[in-house]
Coordinates of C-alpha atoms in Angstrom, one line a residue:
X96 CA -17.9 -24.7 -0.5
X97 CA -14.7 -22.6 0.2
X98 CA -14.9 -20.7 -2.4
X99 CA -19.1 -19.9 -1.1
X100 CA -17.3 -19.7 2.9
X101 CA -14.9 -17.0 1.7
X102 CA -17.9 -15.2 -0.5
X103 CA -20.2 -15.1 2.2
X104 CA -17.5 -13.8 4.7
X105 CA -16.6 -10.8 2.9
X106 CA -20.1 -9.9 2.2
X107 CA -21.5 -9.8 5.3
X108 CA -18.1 -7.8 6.5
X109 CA -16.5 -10.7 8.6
X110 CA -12.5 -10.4 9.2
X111 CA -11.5 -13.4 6.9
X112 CA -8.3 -15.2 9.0
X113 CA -6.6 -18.7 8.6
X114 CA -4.9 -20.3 11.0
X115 CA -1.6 -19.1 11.9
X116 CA 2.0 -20.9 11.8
X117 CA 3.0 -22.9 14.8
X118 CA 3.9 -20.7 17.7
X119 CA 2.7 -17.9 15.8
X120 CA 0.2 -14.8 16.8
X121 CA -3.3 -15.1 15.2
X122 CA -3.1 -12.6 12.2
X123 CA -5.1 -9.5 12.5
X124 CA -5.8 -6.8 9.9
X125 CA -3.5 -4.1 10.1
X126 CA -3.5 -0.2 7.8
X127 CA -1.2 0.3 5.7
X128 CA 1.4 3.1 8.0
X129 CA 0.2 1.5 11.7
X130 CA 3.1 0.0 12.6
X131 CA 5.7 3.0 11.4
X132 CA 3.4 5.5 12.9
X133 CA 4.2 3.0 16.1
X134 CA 8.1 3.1 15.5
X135 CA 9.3 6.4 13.8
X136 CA 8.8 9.7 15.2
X137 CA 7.2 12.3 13.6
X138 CA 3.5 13.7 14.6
X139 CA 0.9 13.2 11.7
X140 CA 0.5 16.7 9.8
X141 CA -2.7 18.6 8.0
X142 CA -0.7 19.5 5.2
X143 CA 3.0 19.1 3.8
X144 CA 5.2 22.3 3.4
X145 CA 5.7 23.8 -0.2
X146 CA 9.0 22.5 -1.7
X147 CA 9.8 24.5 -4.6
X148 CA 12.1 21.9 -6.0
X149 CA 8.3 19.9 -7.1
X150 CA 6.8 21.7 -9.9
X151 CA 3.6 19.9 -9.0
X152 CA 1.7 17.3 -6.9
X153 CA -1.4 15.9 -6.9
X154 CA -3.1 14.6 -3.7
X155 CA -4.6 12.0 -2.6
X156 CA -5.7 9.3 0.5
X157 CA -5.6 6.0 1.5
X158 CA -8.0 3.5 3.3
X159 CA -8.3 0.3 5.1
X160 CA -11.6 -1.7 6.6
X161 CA -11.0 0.7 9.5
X162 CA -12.8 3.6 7.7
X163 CA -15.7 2.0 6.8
X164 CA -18.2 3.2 3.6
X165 CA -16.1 6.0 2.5
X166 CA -17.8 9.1 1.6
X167 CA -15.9 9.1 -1.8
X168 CA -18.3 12.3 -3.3
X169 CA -17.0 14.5 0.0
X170 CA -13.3 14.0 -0.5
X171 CA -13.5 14.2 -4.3
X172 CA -14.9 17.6 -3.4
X173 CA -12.1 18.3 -1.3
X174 CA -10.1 18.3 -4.6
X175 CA -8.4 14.4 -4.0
X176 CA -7.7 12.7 -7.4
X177 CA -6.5 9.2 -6.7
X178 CA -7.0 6.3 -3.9
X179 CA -5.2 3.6 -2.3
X180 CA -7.4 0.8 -0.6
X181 CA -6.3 -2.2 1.8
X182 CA -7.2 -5.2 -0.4
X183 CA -5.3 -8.2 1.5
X184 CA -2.6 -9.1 4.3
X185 CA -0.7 -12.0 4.2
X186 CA -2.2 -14.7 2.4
X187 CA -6.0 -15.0 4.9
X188 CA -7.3 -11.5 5.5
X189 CA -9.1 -9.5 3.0
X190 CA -10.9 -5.8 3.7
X191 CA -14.4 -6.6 4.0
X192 CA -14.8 -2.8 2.5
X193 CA -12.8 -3.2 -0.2
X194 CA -16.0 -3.8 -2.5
X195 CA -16.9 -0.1 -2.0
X196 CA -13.8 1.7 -1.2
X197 CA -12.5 0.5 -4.4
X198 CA -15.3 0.9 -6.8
X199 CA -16.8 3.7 -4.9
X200 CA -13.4 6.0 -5.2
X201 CA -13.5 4.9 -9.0
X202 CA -17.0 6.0 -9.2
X203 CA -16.5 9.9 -8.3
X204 CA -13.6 10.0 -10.8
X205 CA -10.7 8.8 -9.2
X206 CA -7.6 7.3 -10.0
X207 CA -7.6 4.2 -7.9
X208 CA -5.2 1.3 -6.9
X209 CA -5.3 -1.4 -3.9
X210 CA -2.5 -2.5 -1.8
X211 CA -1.3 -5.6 0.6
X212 CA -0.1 -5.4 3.7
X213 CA 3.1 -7.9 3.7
X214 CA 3.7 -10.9 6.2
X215 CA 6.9 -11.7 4.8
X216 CA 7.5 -14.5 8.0
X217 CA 4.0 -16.1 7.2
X218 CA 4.5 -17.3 3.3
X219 CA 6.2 -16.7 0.5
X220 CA 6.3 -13.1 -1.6
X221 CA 4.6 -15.3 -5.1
X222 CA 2.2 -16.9 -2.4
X223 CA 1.1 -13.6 -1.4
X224 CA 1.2 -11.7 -4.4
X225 CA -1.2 -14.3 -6.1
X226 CA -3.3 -13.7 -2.7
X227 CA -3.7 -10.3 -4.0
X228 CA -4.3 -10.5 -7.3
X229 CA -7.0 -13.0 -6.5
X230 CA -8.9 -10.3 -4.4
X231 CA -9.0 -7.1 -6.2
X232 CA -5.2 -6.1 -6.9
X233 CA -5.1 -7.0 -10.6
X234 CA -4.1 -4.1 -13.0
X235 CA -5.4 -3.0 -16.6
X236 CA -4.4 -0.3 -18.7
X237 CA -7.0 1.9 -18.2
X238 CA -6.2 5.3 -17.6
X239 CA -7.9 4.6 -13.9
X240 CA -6.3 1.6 -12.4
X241 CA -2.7 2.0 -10.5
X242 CA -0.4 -0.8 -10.2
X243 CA -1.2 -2.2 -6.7
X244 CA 1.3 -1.3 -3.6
X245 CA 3.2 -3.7 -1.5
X246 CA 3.6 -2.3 2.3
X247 CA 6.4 -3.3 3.8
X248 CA 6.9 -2.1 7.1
X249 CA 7.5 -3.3 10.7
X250 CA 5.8 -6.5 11.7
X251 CA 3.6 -6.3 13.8
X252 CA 3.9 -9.4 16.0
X253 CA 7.6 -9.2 16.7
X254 CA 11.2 -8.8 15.4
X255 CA 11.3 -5.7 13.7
X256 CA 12.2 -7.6 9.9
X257 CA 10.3 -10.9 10.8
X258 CA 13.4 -13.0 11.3
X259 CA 14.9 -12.4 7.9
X260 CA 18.2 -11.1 7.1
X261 CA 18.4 -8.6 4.4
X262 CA 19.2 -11.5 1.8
X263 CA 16.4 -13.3 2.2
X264 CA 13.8 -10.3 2.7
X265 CA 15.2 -9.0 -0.6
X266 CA 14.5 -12.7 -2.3
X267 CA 11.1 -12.1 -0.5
X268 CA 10.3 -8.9 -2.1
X269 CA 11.6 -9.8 -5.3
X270 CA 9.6 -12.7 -5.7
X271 CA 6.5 -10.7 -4.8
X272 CA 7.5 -8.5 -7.1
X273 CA 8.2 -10.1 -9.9
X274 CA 5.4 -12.8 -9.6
X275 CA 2.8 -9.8 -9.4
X276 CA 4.7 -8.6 -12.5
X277 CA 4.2 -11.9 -14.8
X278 CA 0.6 -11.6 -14.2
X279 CA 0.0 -7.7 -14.7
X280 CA 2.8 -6.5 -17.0
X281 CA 3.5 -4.3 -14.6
X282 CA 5.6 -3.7 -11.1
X283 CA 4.1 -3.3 -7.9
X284 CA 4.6 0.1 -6.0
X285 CA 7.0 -0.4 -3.0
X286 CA 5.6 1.4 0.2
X287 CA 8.0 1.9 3.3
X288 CA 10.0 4.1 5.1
X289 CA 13.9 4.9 4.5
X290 CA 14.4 3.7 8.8
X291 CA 12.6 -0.1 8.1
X292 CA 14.0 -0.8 4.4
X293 CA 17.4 0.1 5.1
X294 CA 17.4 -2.4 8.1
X295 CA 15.4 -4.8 6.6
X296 CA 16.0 -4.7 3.1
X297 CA 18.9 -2.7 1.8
X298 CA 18.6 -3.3 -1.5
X299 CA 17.9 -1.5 -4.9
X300 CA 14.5 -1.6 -7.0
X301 CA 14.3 1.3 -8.0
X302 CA 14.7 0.1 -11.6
X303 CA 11.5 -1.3 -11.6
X304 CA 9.5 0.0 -8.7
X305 CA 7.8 3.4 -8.1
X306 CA 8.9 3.9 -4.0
X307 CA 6.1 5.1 -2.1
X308 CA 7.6 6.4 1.4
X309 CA 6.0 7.2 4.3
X310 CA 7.3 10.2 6.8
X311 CA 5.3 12.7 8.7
X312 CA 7.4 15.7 8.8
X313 CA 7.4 18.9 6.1
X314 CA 9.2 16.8 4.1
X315 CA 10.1 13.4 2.6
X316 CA 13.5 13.3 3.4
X317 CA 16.1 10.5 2.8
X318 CA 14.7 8.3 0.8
X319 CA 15.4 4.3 1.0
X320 CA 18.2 2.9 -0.1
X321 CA 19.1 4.1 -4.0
X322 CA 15.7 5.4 -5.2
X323 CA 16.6 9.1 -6.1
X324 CA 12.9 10.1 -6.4
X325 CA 9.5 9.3 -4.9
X326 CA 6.7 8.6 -6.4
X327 CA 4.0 8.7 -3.5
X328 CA 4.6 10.2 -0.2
X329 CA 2.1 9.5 2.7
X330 CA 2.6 12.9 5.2
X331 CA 0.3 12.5 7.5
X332 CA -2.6 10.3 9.1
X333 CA -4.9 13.4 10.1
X334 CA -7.7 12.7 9.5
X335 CA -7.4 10.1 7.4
X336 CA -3.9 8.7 5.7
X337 CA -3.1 11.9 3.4
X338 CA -1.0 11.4 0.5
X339 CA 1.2 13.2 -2.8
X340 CA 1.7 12.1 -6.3
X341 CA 4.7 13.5 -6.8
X342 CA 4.2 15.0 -10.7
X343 CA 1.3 16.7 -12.7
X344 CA -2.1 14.5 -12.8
X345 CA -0.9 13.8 -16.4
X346 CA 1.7 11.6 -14.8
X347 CA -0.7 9.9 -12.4
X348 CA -2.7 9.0 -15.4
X349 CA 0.8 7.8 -17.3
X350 CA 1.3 5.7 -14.3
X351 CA -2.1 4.1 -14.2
X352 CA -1.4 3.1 -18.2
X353 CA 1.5 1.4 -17.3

């Protein structure tokens, strides 16, 4: 009967919540960016500025319940080769679009991938990461499948790194990681910004994780902590979360094979 309650809720687009810790906020569904957009400064751009220092770049979006039925065919047009789609937050809400964001984006020939929106306060980073890969963010070596993303950015009920100290967000993270790792073969992407990790976090994975950052400005800038490259960078949020593989679409394929 869960299992038909939790069926029944995503198909007829209900928000999917449980209840919330003691003293806590009732969870709500939040985009992947919303709550840096909130904190950092920088005004969402049209298009990034040239660097010649990347030979190339391909580019892409990505999408949360708050879009709706995508019109995947119109962007595909528009020259965008590879998506990002809110699958889950924490370990009760789940995109009650993710059915056609996420096939529909595969459908017009793109490179897709989901992505959770982490409530490291709420449970713990295995607990969530099997959350995700039991609602759409497994992986296979298909050419057409990107390892999912972990966002990690400001919470959005309170204290800027949910009450952890850096230790503990990093044990967080890391068990995320490496629990969505033993079930995919692969490591999650790591979406932030160089402001929250370094506060929060602090600490390296850039052995094992492709960094995603998020800045709206011409350029990426600093990066987080020791990653000396970016994989992903999301520039702007006009009019919808624009993104930049940073490589050839050869590479973007690589990636998707693991």
């Amino acid at each position: 009967m869960k299992h038909l309650a939790l069926v029944l809720a995503v198909c007829t687009g209900l928000l999917v919540t449980a209840p919330s810790p003691a003293g806590a906020e009732p969870q709500q569904d939040h985009a992947m960016g919303s709550q840096i957009r909130k904190h950092e400064a920088g005004a969402p751009r049209a298009k990034p500025k040239s660097d010649p220092a990347v030979l190339a770049t391909v580019p892409g979006i990505d999408v949360s319940r708050y879009q709706g039925n995508v019109d995947w065919a119109a962007y595909w047009a528009q020259g965008k080769k590879f998506a990002y789609v809110k699958a889950t937050e924490g370990t009760s809400v789940l995109n009650p679009n993710f059915a056609q964001q996420y096939n529909g984006s595969y459908a017009v020939g793109m490179i897709r991938g989901a992505y959770h929106f982490a409530l490291p306060d709420r449970s713990t980073g295995a607990a969530q990461a099997t959350y995700l890969l039991a609602h759409g963010g497994g992986w296979s070596r298909d050419g057409r499948t990107l390892p999912a993303a972990l966002d990690m950015e400001y919470n959005p009920y309170g204290a800027t790194c949910y009450g952890l100290t850096k230790a503990s967000m990093t044990t967080w993270v890391r068990a995320f990681s490496d629990t969505y790792h033993s079930r995919t073969g692969v490591y999650p992407v790591i979406y932030t910004s160089a402001s929250w990790w370094n506060q929060c976090v602090g600490s390296g994975f850039s052995a094992t994780n492709p960094l995603w950052v998020a800045r709206y400005a011409s350029a990426p800038g600093a990066l987080p902590y020791d990653w000396g490259a970016y994989t992903f960078w999301q520039y702007s949020s006009s009019p919808i979360d624009q993104d930049q593989f940073n490589g050839a679409y050869e590479r973007l394929v690589a990636l998707a094979n693991g």
